[in-house]
Tab-separated table of C-alpha atoms and ligand atoms in Angstrom:
chain	number	residue	atom	x	y	z
L	1	MET	CA	40.353	-175.750	47.821
L	2	SER	CA	41.074	-172.931	49.141
L	3	ASN	CA	37.719	-171.282	50.883
L	4	THR	CA	37.356	-167.820	49.728
L	5	ALA	CA	36.351	-166.788	46.407
L	6	LYS	CA	37.647	-162.839	45.851
L	7	PHE	CA	37.129	-160.673	43.515
L	8	ASP	CA	38.616	-157.846	41.645
L	9	LEU	CA	35.415	-155.197	40.781
L	10	ASP	CA	36.142	-151.746	40.054
L	11	GLY	CA	39.592	-151.503	42.217
L	12	THR	CA	38.337	-153.531	45.331
L	13	VAL	CA	38.742	-157.582	46.515
L	14	TYR	CA	35.573	-158.634	47.958
L	15	GLU	CA	35.543	-161.908	49.381
L	16	PHE	CA	33.185	-164.521	48.782
L	17	PRO	CA	32.963	-168.090	50.567
L	18	THR	CA	33.644	-170.790	48.544
L	19	LEU	CA	31.700	-174.196	49.315
L	20	GLU	CA	31.957	-178.159	48.682
L	21	GLY	CA	28.944	-180.632	48.542
L	22	CYS	CA	29.848	-183.922	49.446
L	23	GLU	CA	30.870	-185.661	46.327
L	24	GLY	CA	33.424	-182.150	45.945
L	25	GLU	CA	31.014	-180.553	43.556
L	26	LYS	CA	32.740	-176.969	44.478
L	27	ALA	CA	30.818	-173.359	44.791
L	28	ILE	CA	31.056	-170.090	45.275
L	29	ASP	CA	28.352	-168.826	47.518
L	30	ILE	CA	27.156	-165.043	46.346
L	31	SER	CA	24.280	-164.267	48.244
L	32	THR	CA	25.893	-161.358	49.494
L	33	LEU	CA	27.600	-160.658	46.280
L	34	ARG	CA	25.195	-157.244	45.049
L	35	SER	CA	24.364	-156.224	49.039
L	36	LYS	CA	28.583	-156.140	49.448
L	37	THR	CA	29.049	-154.452	45.531
L	38	GLY	CA	26.094	-153.481	43.976
L	39	TYR	CA	26.753	-157.302	40.972
L	40	ILE	CA	24.263	-159.305	40.610
L	41	THR	CA	25.044	-161.932	37.927
L	42	LEU	CA	24.181	-163.370	34.720
L	43	ASP	CA	23.897	-167.139	33.953
L	44	ASP	CA	22.212	-167.661	30.865
L	45	GLY	CA	19.799	-169.944	31.312
L	46	TYR	CA	21.466	-171.216	34.757
L	47	GLY	CA	24.525	-173.062	33.153
L	48	ASN	CA	26.509	-172.112	36.634
L	49	THR	CA	23.892	-170.974	38.930
L	50	GLY	CA	23.280	-173.481	41.923
L	51	SER	CA	20.077	-172.876	42.897
L	52	CYS	CA	19.924	-174.960	46.056
L	53	SER	CA	21.570	-177.937	48.474
L	54	SER	CA	19.774	-180.556	48.127
L	55	ALA	CA	20.291	-184.377	49.339
L	56	ILE	CA	18.190	-186.022	46.601
L	57	THR	CA	19.641	-187.296	43.559
L	58	PHE	CA	23.598	-186.475	42.852
L	59	ILE	CA	24.562	-186.414	38.643
L	60	ASP	CA	27.838	-186.822	38.019
L	61	GLY	CA	27.399	-185.575	34.197
L	62	ASP	CA	30.952	-185.661	32.832
L	63	LYS	CA	31.167	-189.440	34.121
L	64	GLY	CA	27.269	-190.215	33.445
L	65	ILE	CA	26.782	-190.976	37.074
L	66	LEU	CA	23.513	-190.699	38.916
L	67	ARG	CA	22.418	-192.075	41.919
L	68	TYR	CA	19.569	-191.443	44.001
L	69	ARG	CA	20.308	-191.031	47.794
L	70	GLY	CA	23.319	-191.802	46.869
L	71	ILE	CA	22.122	-195.293	45.345
L	72	PRO	CA	23.466	-195.859	41.879
L	73	ILE	CA	20.271	-196.304	39.137
L	74	GLU	CA	21.972	-199.413	37.596
L	75	GLU	CA	21.972	-201.338	41.146
L	76	LEU	CA	18.037	-199.688	41.158
L	77	ALA	CA	16.947	-200.843	38.415
L	78	GLU	CA	18.122	-204.166	38.553
L	79	LYS	CA	16.756	-205.121	41.642
L	80	SER	CA	14.144	-201.733	43.017
L	81	THR	CA	10.417	-201.660	41.942
L	82	PHE	CA	8.995	-197.572	40.713
L	83	ILE	CA	7.119	-197.541	44.017
L	84	GLU	CA	10.159	-198.931	46.129
L	85	VAL	CA	11.743	-195.910	44.800
L	86	ALA	CA	9.031	-192.965	45.408
L	87	TYR	CA	9.061	-193.728	48.862
L	88	LEU	CA	13.299	-193.926	49.037
L	89	LEU	CA	13.265	-190.419	46.909
L	90	ILE	CA	10.519	-188.338	49.420
L	91	TYR	CA	11.811	-190.139	52.812
L	92	GLY	CA	15.339	-190.398	52.547
L	93	HIS	CA	15.911	-193.788	52.525
L	94	LEU	CA	14.823	-197.695	51.398
L	95	PRO	CA	11.414	-199.213	53.620
L	96	LYS	CA	12.133	-201.627	56.436
L	97	ARG	CA	9.211	-204.003	55.187
L	98	SER	CA	6.317	-202.456	57.634
L	99	GLU	CA	6.878	-198.716	55.839
L	100	MET	CA	7.065	-200.245	52.758
L	101	ARG	CA	3.783	-201.488	53.299
L	102	LYS	CA	2.122	-198.544	54.979
L	103	PHE	CA	2.895	-196.727	52.089
L	104	SER	CA	1.287	-199.148	49.742
L	105	ASP	CA	-1.296	-199.481	51.264
L	106	MET	CA	-1.929	-195.648	51.679
L	107	LEU	CA	-1.688	-195.436	47.580
L	108	THR	CA	-3.946	-197.550	47.865
L	109	GLU	CA	-7.082	-195.974	49.497
L	110	ASN	CA	-6.291	-193.133	47.966
L	111	GLN	CA	-6.511	-194.510	44.010
L	112	ILE	CA	-9.428	-192.906	43.475
L	113	LEU	CA	-10.333	-189.604	42.212
L	114	HIS	CA	-13.147	-187.164	44.090
L	115	GLU	CA	-16.448	-188.174	41.782
L	116	ASN	CA	-16.971	-184.525	41.021
L	117	MET	CA	-13.299	-184.496	39.385
L	118	LYS	CA	-15.212	-186.451	36.098
L	119	HIS	CA	-17.326	-182.718	35.621
L	120	HIS	CA	-14.130	-182.329	34.700
L	121	PHE	CA	-13.740	-184.117	32.060
L	122	GLU	CA	-16.319	-184.222	30.594
L	123	GLY	CA	-14.938	-180.288	29.382
L	124	PHE	CA	-12.434	-180.657	28.054
L	125	PRO	CA	-12.857	-181.052	23.732
L	126	ASP	CA	-12.120	-184.874	22.285
L	127	HIS	CA	-8.607	-185.080	21.295
L	128	SER	CA	-7.089	-182.858	23.957
L	129	HIS	CA	-3.518	-182.814	24.706
L	130	PRO	CA	-3.003	-185.327	27.476
L	131	MET	CA	-0.502	-183.586	29.230
L	132	ALA	CA	-2.888	-180.270	29.025
L	133	MET	CA	-5.615	-182.876	30.606
L	134	LEU	CA	-3.181	-183.662	33.683
L	135	SER	CA	-1.901	-179.920	34.644
L	136	SER	CA	-4.715	-178.946	34.513
L	137	MET	CA	-7.167	-181.578	36.538
L	138	ILE	CA	-4.212	-181.935	39.309
L	139	ASN	CA	-4.968	-178.156	40.110
L	140	ALA	CA	-8.800	-178.829	40.487
L	141	SER	CA	-7.198	-181.258	42.422
L	142	SER	CA	-6.290	-178.681	44.439
L	143	CYS	CA	-10.132	-177.434	45.335
L	144	PHE	CA	-10.782	-180.660	46.704
L	145	TYR	CA	-8.551	-180.861	49.387
L	146	PRO	CA	-8.979	-177.695	50.808
L	147	GLY	CA	-5.810	-179.061	53.495
L	148	LEU	CA	-3.680	-178.607	51.767
L	149	MET	CA	-3.125	-175.253	52.347
L	150	GLY	CA	-0.139	-173.450	53.482
L	151	PRO	CA	2.846	-175.176	54.637
L	152	ALA	CA	1.724	-178.666	55.443
L	153	SER	CA	1.620	-180.597	59.359
L	154	ARG	CA	3.688	-184.035	58.600
L	155	ASP	CA	1.252	-185.841	58.677
L	156	ARG	CA	-1.264	-184.276	55.532
L	157	PHE	CA	2.296	-184.513	53.412
L	158	ASP	CA	1.571	-188.135	54.119
L	159	LYS	CA	-0.989	-188.116	52.743
L	160	HIS	CA	-0.908	-185.883	50.068
L	161	ALA	CA	2.463	-187.464	48.828
L	162	ALA	CA	0.589	-190.533	48.417
L	163	ARG	CA	-2.519	-189.625	46.967
L	164	LEU	CA	-0.846	-187.080	43.927
L	165	ILE	CA	1.533	-190.005	43.331
L	166	SER	CA	-1.232	-192.015	42.757
L	167	GLN	CA	-3.988	-190.308	41.826
L	168	VAL	CA	-1.572	-189.397	38.464
L	169	ARG	CA	-1.679	-192.010	37.357
L	170	THR	CA	-5.576	-192.549	37.645
L	171	ILE	CA	-6.096	-188.986	35.993
L	172	ALA	CA	-3.555	-190.162	33.156
L	173	ALA	CA	-5.573	-193.029	33.003
L	174	PHE	CA	-8.636	-190.689	32.846
L	175	SER	CA	-7.423	-187.896	30.091
L	176	TYR	CA	-6.358	-191.060	28.095
L	177	ARG	CA	-9.310	-192.512	27.693
L	178	LYS	CA	-11.307	-189.275	27.796
L	179	SER	CA	-9.640	-188.284	25.229
L	180	ARG	CA	-10.443	-191.109	22.852
L	181	GLY	CA	-13.818	-191.212	23.569
L	182	LEU	CA	-13.732	-194.314	25.756
L	183	PRO	CA	-15.403	-194.946	29.395
L	184	ILE	CA	-13.434	-194.529	32.096
L	185	THR	CA	-11.982	-197.711	33.999
L	186	TYR	CA	-11.335	-197.177	37.721
L	187	PRO	CA	-8.249	-198.598	39.777
L	188	LYS	CA	-8.136	-201.947	41.246
L	189	PRO	CA	-7.424	-202.024	45.050
L	190	ALA	CA	-5.918	-205.135	44.573
L	191	TYR	CA	-3.778	-204.446	41.948
L	192	LYS	CA	0.040	-202.917	42.367
L	193	TYR	CA	0.910	-199.969	40.715
L	194	THR	CA	1.929	-200.773	37.788
L	195	PRO	CA	-0.523	-203.300	36.393
L	196	ASN	CA	-3.587	-201.056	37.927
L	197	PHE	CA	-2.279	-198.568	35.187
L	198	LEU	CA	-2.127	-200.224	32.669
L	199	HIS	CA	-5.602	-201.757	33.613
L	200	MET	CA	-7.411	-198.515	33.712
L	201	MET	CA	-4.891	-197.545	30.250
L	202	PHE	CA	-6.687	-200.217	28.586
L	203	SER	CA	-9.585	-203.230	29.969
L	204	GLU	CA	-12.607	-202.918	28.787
L	205	PRO	CA	-16.065	-203.395	30.306
L	206	TYR	CA	-16.113	-205.969	28.905
L	207	ALA	CA	-12.656	-207.681	28.821
L	208	GLU	CA	-9.982	-207.227	31.110
L	209	TYR	CA	-6.446	-206.246	29.864
L	210	GLU	CA	-3.495	-208.512	30.873
L	211	PRO	CA	-0.065	-207.664	30.274
L	212	LYS	CA	2.842	-209.882	29.883
L	213	VAL	CA	5.507	-209.806	32.659
L	214	GLU	CA	7.777	-208.699	30.680
L	215	VAL	CA	5.504	-205.336	29.851
L	216	LEU	CA	5.053	-204.337	33.403
L	217	ARG	CA	8.647	-204.591	33.825
L	218	ALA	CA	9.872	-202.665	30.831
L	219	LEU	CA	7.124	-200.229	32.639
L	220	ASP	CA	8.005	-200.227	36.179
L	221	LEU	CA	11.292	-199.369	35.071
L	222	ILE	CA	10.357	-196.365	32.993
L	223	PHE	CA	8.396	-195.077	35.590
L	224	LEU	CA	11.808	-196.333	38.009
L	225	LEU	CA	14.449	-194.485	35.812
L	226	HIS	CA	12.547	-190.958	35.439
L	227	ALA	CA	11.610	-191.463	38.698
L	228	ASP	CA	14.092	-188.101	39.795
L	229	HIS	CA	17.066	-185.904	38.456
L	230	GLU	CA	17.755	-183.092	40.272
L	231	GLN	CA	17.437	-179.938	39.219
L	232	ASN	CA	15.662	-179.740	35.774
L	233	CYS	CA	12.785	-177.771	34.083
L	234	SER	CA	10.759	-179.143	35.542
L	235	THR	CA	12.277	-179.740	39.482
L	236	SER	CA	13.320	-176.369	39.451
L	237	THR	CA	9.648	-174.850	37.809
L	238	VAL	CA	8.548	-177.373	41.208
L	239	ARG	CA	10.726	-176.088	43.617
L	240	MET	CA	10.049	-172.273	42.090
L	241	VAL	CA	5.919	-172.695	42.867
L	242	ALA	CA	6.975	-173.966	46.668
L	243	SER	CA	8.969	-171.209	47.165
L	244	SER	CA	5.997	-169.475	47.383
L	245	GLN	CA	4.065	-172.286	49.736
L	246	ALA	CA	1.684	-172.837	46.748
L	247	ASN	CA	0.290	-176.394	47.883
L	248	LEU	CA	1.749	-179.454	46.991
L	249	PHE	CA	-1.333	-179.944	44.606
L	250	ALA	CA	-0.523	-176.469	42.704
L	251	SER	CA	3.304	-176.956	42.363
L	252	ALA	CA	3.241	-179.927	40.667
L	253	ALA	CA	0.967	-178.471	38.394
L	254	ALA	CA	3.597	-176.219	37.415
L	255	GLY	CA	6.241	-179.491	36.402
L	256	VAL	CA	3.543	-180.501	34.770
L	257	CYS	CA	3.526	-177.844	32.041
L	258	ALA	CA	7.373	-177.311	32.863
L	259	LEU	CA	7.714	-181.158	31.231
L	260	TRP	CA	5.817	-180.383	28.356
L	261	GLY	CA	7.791	-178.431	26.085
L	262	PRO	CA	10.174	-180.836	23.297
L	263	LEU	CA	13.145	-179.704	25.051
L	264	HIS	CA	12.491	-181.539	27.661
L	265	GLY	CA	9.835	-184.118	28.453
L	266	GLY	CA	7.949	-183.693	25.339
L	267	ALA	CA	10.836	-185.246	23.934
L	268	ASN	CA	10.187	-188.547	23.795
L	269	GLN	CA	6.937	-187.269	22.007
L	270	ALA	CA	9.387	-185.953	19.491
L	271	VAL	CA	12.242	-188.481	18.719
L	272	ILE	CA	9.116	-190.770	18.066
L	273	GLU	CA	7.305	-188.084	15.455
L	274	MET	CA	11.392	-187.945	14.210
L	275	LEU	CA	12.225	-191.849	13.262
L	276	GLN	CA	8.223	-191.681	11.950
L	277	GLU	CA	9.203	-188.854	9.935
L	278	ILE	CA	12.902	-190.394	8.337
L	279	HIS	CA	10.718	-193.447	7.810
L	280	THR	CA	7.901	-192.227	6.276
L	281	SER	CA	9.923	-190.156	3.943
L	282	GLY	CA	12.346	-193.634	3.111
L	283	ASP	CA	15.585	-191.350	4.751
L	284	ASP	CA	18.050	-193.610	6.050
L	285	GLY	CA	18.590	-191.159	8.737
L	286	ARG	CA	21.816	-189.552	6.695
L	287	ARG	CA	19.495	-186.912	5.058
L	288	PHE	CA	18.203	-186.124	8.961
L	289	ILE	CA	21.622	-185.958	10.579
L	290	GLU	CA	22.458	-183.576	8.010
L	291	GLU	CA	19.779	-181.587	9.338
L	292	ALA	CA	19.932	-181.435	12.353
L	293	LYS	CA	23.463	-180.488	12.156
L	294	ASP	CA	22.302	-177.535	10.527
L	295	LYS	CA	21.074	-175.047	12.211
L	296	ASN	CA	18.419	-172.849	9.880
L	297	SER	CA	17.139	-176.516	9.137
L	298	GLY	CA	15.426	-175.963	12.833
L	299	LYS	CA	15.420	-179.273	13.315
L	300	ARG	CA	17.969	-181.417	15.871
L	301	LEU	CA	18.569	-185.282	16.297
L	302	MET	CA	16.132	-184.960	18.861
L	303	GLY	CA	16.269	-187.737	22.326
L	304	PHE	CA	20.412	-186.590	22.023
L	305	GLY	CA	22.475	-183.584	23.870
L	306	HIS	CA	21.693	-182.519	27.445
L	307	ARG	CA	22.908	-179.888	29.738
L	308	VAL	CA	24.954	-181.348	32.000
L	309	TYR	CA	25.704	-185.206	30.673
L	310	ARG	CA	28.512	-184.597	29.044
L	311	ASN	CA	28.154	-188.699	28.508
L	312	TYR	CA	25.482	-191.308	27.727
L	313	ASP	CA	22.814	-191.025	29.781
L	314	PRO	CA	23.126	-194.258	32.430
L	315	ARG	CA	19.680	-194.224	31.599
L	316	ALA	CA	19.865	-194.632	27.816
L	317	LYS	CA	22.290	-197.336	28.250
L	318	ILE	CA	20.147	-199.262	30.259
L	319	ILE	CA	17.023	-198.292	28.726
L	320	LYS	CA	18.327	-199.665	25.590
L	321	GLY	CA	19.120	-202.705	27.410
L	322	ALA	CA	15.688	-203.202	28.392
L	323	CYS	CA	13.864	-202.516	24.585
L	324	ASP	CA	16.527	-204.871	23.437
L	325	ALA	CA	14.941	-207.620	25.940
L	326	LEU	CA	11.109	-206.388	25.145
L	327	PHE	CA	11.724	-206.917	21.848
L	328	LYS	CA	13.523	-210.250	22.518
L	329	ALA	CA	11.014	-211.618	24.682
L	330	LEU	CA	7.853	-210.244	22.589
L	331	LYS	CA	9.562	-211.875	19.698
L	332	ILE	CA	8.440	-208.555	18.160
L	333	SER	CA	10.135	-205.645	15.612
L	334	ASP	CA	10.401	-202.284	14.797
L	335	PRO	CA	11.352	-200.216	11.851
L	336	LEU	CA	11.756	-197.617	13.709
L	337	LEU	CA	14.321	-198.659	15.735
L	338	GLU	CA	16.417	-200.214	13.153
L	339	ILE	CA	16.061	-195.961	11.963
L	340	ALA	CA	16.565	-195.668	16.010
L	341	GLN	CA	20.092	-197.453	15.623
L	342	ARG	CA	21.415	-196.555	12.468
L	343	LEU	CA	20.940	-192.784	13.552
L	344	GLU	CA	22.553	-193.396	16.960
L	345	ASP	CA	25.297	-195.489	15.130
L	346	ALA	CA	25.745	-192.256	12.349
L	347	ALA	CA	25.899	-189.467	15.235
L	348	LEU	CA	28.256	-191.100	18.210
L	349	HIS	CA	31.292	-191.551	14.684
L	350	ASP	CA	29.775	-187.485	13.734
L	351	SER	CA	32.597	-185.158	14.121
L	352	TYR	CA	29.491	-182.794	14.776
L	353	PHE	CA	28.071	-184.464	17.975
L	354	VAL	CA	31.406	-185.828	19.250
L	355	GLU	CA	33.205	-182.505	19.027
L	356	ARG	CA	29.492	-181.100	21.285
L	357	LYS	CA	29.388	-184.556	23.587
L	358	LEU	CA	26.195	-185.312	22.407
L	359	TYR	CA	24.904	-188.715	23.296
L	360	PRO	CA	21.860	-190.180	23.139
L	361	ASN	CA	19.449	-189.432	26.419
L	362	VAL	CA	17.391	-191.343	28.384
L	363	ASP	CA	14.021	-190.356	25.841
L	364	PHE	CA	15.770	-191.214	22.556
L	365	TYR	CA	14.918	-195.418	23.348
L	366	SER	CA	12.029	-194.675	26.255
L	367	GLY	CA	9.144	-194.536	23.061
L	368	ILE	CA	10.090	-197.451	20.876
L	369	ILE	CA	9.308	-199.278	24.180
L	370	MET	CA	6.448	-197.599	24.678
L	371	ARG	CA	5.321	-197.735	21.449
L	372	ALA	CA	5.566	-201.400	21.877
L	373	ILE	CA	3.843	-202.085	24.956
L	374	GLY	CA	0.862	-200.038	22.464
L	375	ILE	CA	0.774	-196.448	25.016
L	376	PRO	CA	0.285	-193.961	22.143
L	377	THR	CA	2.646	-191.032	21.538
L	378	GLU	CA	0.242	-188.296	23.434
L	379	MET	CA	0.474	-190.041	26.340
L	380	PHE	CA	4.757	-190.738	26.206
L	381	THR	CA	5.377	-187.050	28.382
L	382	VAL	CA	2.587	-188.157	30.379
L	383	LEU	CA	4.257	-190.879	31.339
L	384	PHE	CA	7.358	-189.132	31.989
L	385	ALA	CA	5.187	-187.072	35.028
L	386	ILE	CA	3.871	-190.190	36.296
L	387	GLY	CA	7.741	-191.332	36.845
L	388	ARG	CA	8.628	-187.628	38.184
L	389	MET	CA	5.835	-187.657	41.108
L	390	PRO	CA	8.363	-188.890	43.525
L	391	GLY	CA	11.162	-186.844	42.071
L	392	TRP	CA	9.249	-183.305	42.814
L	393	ILE	CA	7.207	-184.479	45.461
L	394	ALA	CA	10.836	-184.978	47.361
L	395	ASN	CA	12.175	-181.888	46.382
L	396	PHE	CA	8.359	-179.819	47.165
L	397	LYS	CA	9.422	-181.235	50.679
L	398	GLU	CA	13.281	-180.181	50.519
L	399	ILE	CA	11.770	-177.195	50.432
L	400	ILE	CA	9.159	-177.016	52.675
L	401	GLU	CA	11.326	-178.440	55.668
L	402	ASP	CA	13.816	-176.388	54.782
L	403	PRO	CA	13.276	-173.130	58.141
L	404	LYS	CA	15.554	-170.914	55.923
L	405	SER	CA	13.500	-171.687	52.998
L	406	ARG	CA	13.479	-168.039	51.018
L	407	ILE	CA	11.242	-167.324	47.941
L	408	ASN	CA	13.150	-168.040	44.746
L	409	ARG	CA	12.851	-164.294	43.275
L	410	PRO	CA	16.326	-164.233	40.736
L	411	ARG	CA	17.111	-160.257	39.710
L	412	GLN	CA	18.361	-158.944	35.661
L	413	VAL	CA	19.403	-157.115	33.918
L	414	TYR	CA	16.990	-154.196	32.054
L	415	VAL	CA	17.662	-153.437	29.031
L	416	GLY	CA	14.057	-151.977	27.634
L	417	PRO	CA	14.477	-148.158	27.309
L	418	THR	CA	14.672	-145.843	29.201
L	419	LEU	CA	13.130	-143.293	30.757
L	420	SER	CA	9.989	-142.062	28.778
L	421	HIS	CA	6.446	-140.507	29.350
L	422	TYR	CA	2.866	-141.243	28.299
L	423	VAL	CA	2.235	-139.759	25.281
L	424	PRO	CA	-2.196	-138.820	25.154
L	425	MET	CA	-3.651	-140.979	22.129
L	426	ALA	CA	-4.523	-137.897	20.371
L	427	GLU	CA	-0.643	-136.826	19.901
L	428	ARG	CA	0.589	-140.522	18.883
L	429	GLU	CA	1.798	-140.793	14.649
L	430	GLU	CA	-0.096	-142.992	13.374
E	1	CMC	N1	20.850	-181.707	18.032
E	1	CMC	C1	21.952	-181.183	17.151
E	1	CMC	N2	22.160	-180.220	17.660
E	1	CMC	C2	22.748	-180.295	18.375
E	1	CMC	C3	21.960	-180.399	19.893
E	1	CMC	C4	20.511	-181.568	19.366
E	1	CMC	N3	19.514	-182.379	19.481
E	1	CMC	N4	21.917	-180.741	22.119
E	1	CMC	C5	22.372	-179.317	21.129
E	1	CMC	N5	22.975	-179.124	19.956
E	1	CMC	C6	24.207	-178.504	19.698
E	1	CMC	C7	23.473	-176.680	19.543
E	1	CMC	O1	23.456	-176.458	18.479
E	1	CMC	C8	24.605	-175.756	20.294
E	1	CMC	O2	26.062	-175.989	18.871
E	1	CMC	P1	27.418	-174.741	19.217
E	1	CMC	O3	27.760	-174.896	20.091
E	1	CMC	O4	27.399	-175.438	17.528
E	1	CMC	O5	25.715	-173.763	18.810
E	1	CMC	C9	25.627	-176.682	21.354
E	1	CMC	O6	25.021	-178.207	20.767
E	1	CMC	C10	25.729	-177.355	22.760
E	1	CMC	O7	24.133	-176.973	22.935
E	1	CMC	P2	22.492	-175.933	24.237
E	1	CMC	O8	20.865	-176.114	23.225
E	1	CMC	O9	23.771	-175.103	24.432
E	1	CMC	O10	22.418	-177.266	24.698
E	1	CMC	P3	21.906	-176.847	26.182
E	1	CMC	O11	22.734	-177.740	27.214
E	1	CMC	O12	21.425	-175.643	26.425
E	1	CMC	O13	19.980	-177.885	25.679
E	1	CMC	C11	19.411	-179.883	25.246
E	1	CMC	C12	20.280	-179.329	25.916
E	1	CMC	C13	18.760	-180.968	25.904
E	1	CMC	C14	17.780	-178.787	25.226
E	1	CMC	C15	19.136	-180.056	23.701
E	1	CMC	O14	20.626	-180.829	24.055
E	1	CMC	C16	18.380	-180.078	23.023
E	1	CMC	O15	18.062	-179.774	22.061
E	1	CMC	N6	18.534	-181.809	23.283
E	1	CMC	C17	16.953	-182.477	21.836
E	1	CMC	C18	15.873	-182.749	22.730
E	1	CMC	C19	15.744	-183.651	24.117
E	1	CMC	O16	15.753	-184.214	23.907
E	1	CMC	N7	16.180	-183.320	25.112
E	1	CMC	C20	15.707	-183.875	26.108
E	1	CMC	C21	16.858	-184.016	27.185
E	1	CMC	S1	16.523	-185.445	28.690
E	1	CMC	C22	15.191	-185.883	28.977
E	1	CMC	C23	15.158	-183.894	29.626
E	1	CMC	O17	15.626	-183.189	30.353
E	1	CMC	O18	13.960	-184.386	29.819
């Protein structure tokens, strides 16, 4: 690889250093571009922009590879748990037994919300979207832990990180119960992370919820598969907010907002709504595929396509397998699963999707699993947020520990009116 890139601009040749990541990703370091040439780069949607160097997650979108801290997602899905993966992402190595115990204890100690937080839930109207409640309540948590402000010391960071991972689950379950007018169920210290979430969601004062092992495994897998995905929209948002030295809770709340949109985490809800619409209309999927190809229809095949993957999303492959296994184990069926399988097959053989390298992504089958578990559709993206929290925290940590970290502040190419002058109201034409 050449060590420099040469640009010929307005008759002058400029040189910029090139660099290579540890997996061969090549980049041109243009940090002196503007000062040397007066030019900036323009990269709509940041498709070619490396916003940072990061040691957390590696993706090769052409080959369909995803690794957390070097470990293939397939191995983690088979052998690990969400909480072990959370530790791996945040601290960079698989925990020793003692580290795992300490981490789990911190999660348990920090799972209860400050009692005053409950009043905030009362203020939301019934049927509020739980993603709105989740981001608001995570941000409101900043008020209860003033020590959060400013770059945190390591000790404080560990505690706040554990608190956030633990409490996002508590807030999520409380938001759901509030949105349904149900009484709040408190977490149980003896329960592990995923069973405790289901307990807070579904146990009633008169009946304890007892999940099947297969259900627990499927949900833990969903959290694990969503735990990080390098510089996606919400993680970039978290890093953007963190770069201004905003606190961890404020940065994570911004991540939740970015995740909500249907082109990002909101796609899991949109997929089920799309499948439901196809089912209700009596279409076998063929009509919808035609609509998704028509740019004027305003429709897309939700759960298909990805900015980075030009191949089958490895998470989708694992989720599809888990979906089949869960349905077999629970001896259930779902017409939406059959529609999804038909849509996938049709799209994978359709030149529109083949030429554009559009494959199922993580959201295509995850909603069907969550539906089978009994999670209501409006909670799907909330579950994505619970899963993604360790990734956001790991990225936040990378920012605050980097001595070279600067506030993120892109530039723009201005295309508005050129100089014009203020006209008093009386002189403006009606
Ligand atoms: N259905 C139909 N056409 C599509 C789709 C789709 N799902 N996705 C992309 N295209 C077309 C798009 O119209 C464009 O066509 P053309 O070149 O003729 O203009 C081409 O494929 C490239 O698409 P793009 O919008 O430029 O690609 P992008 O990298 O900007 O967007 C995406 C990526 C994920 C937003 C997009 O594929 C999409 O909208 N997918 C559906 C929503 C979805 O499933 N999102 C979840 C993403 S994975 C989890 C996550 O990140 O949260």
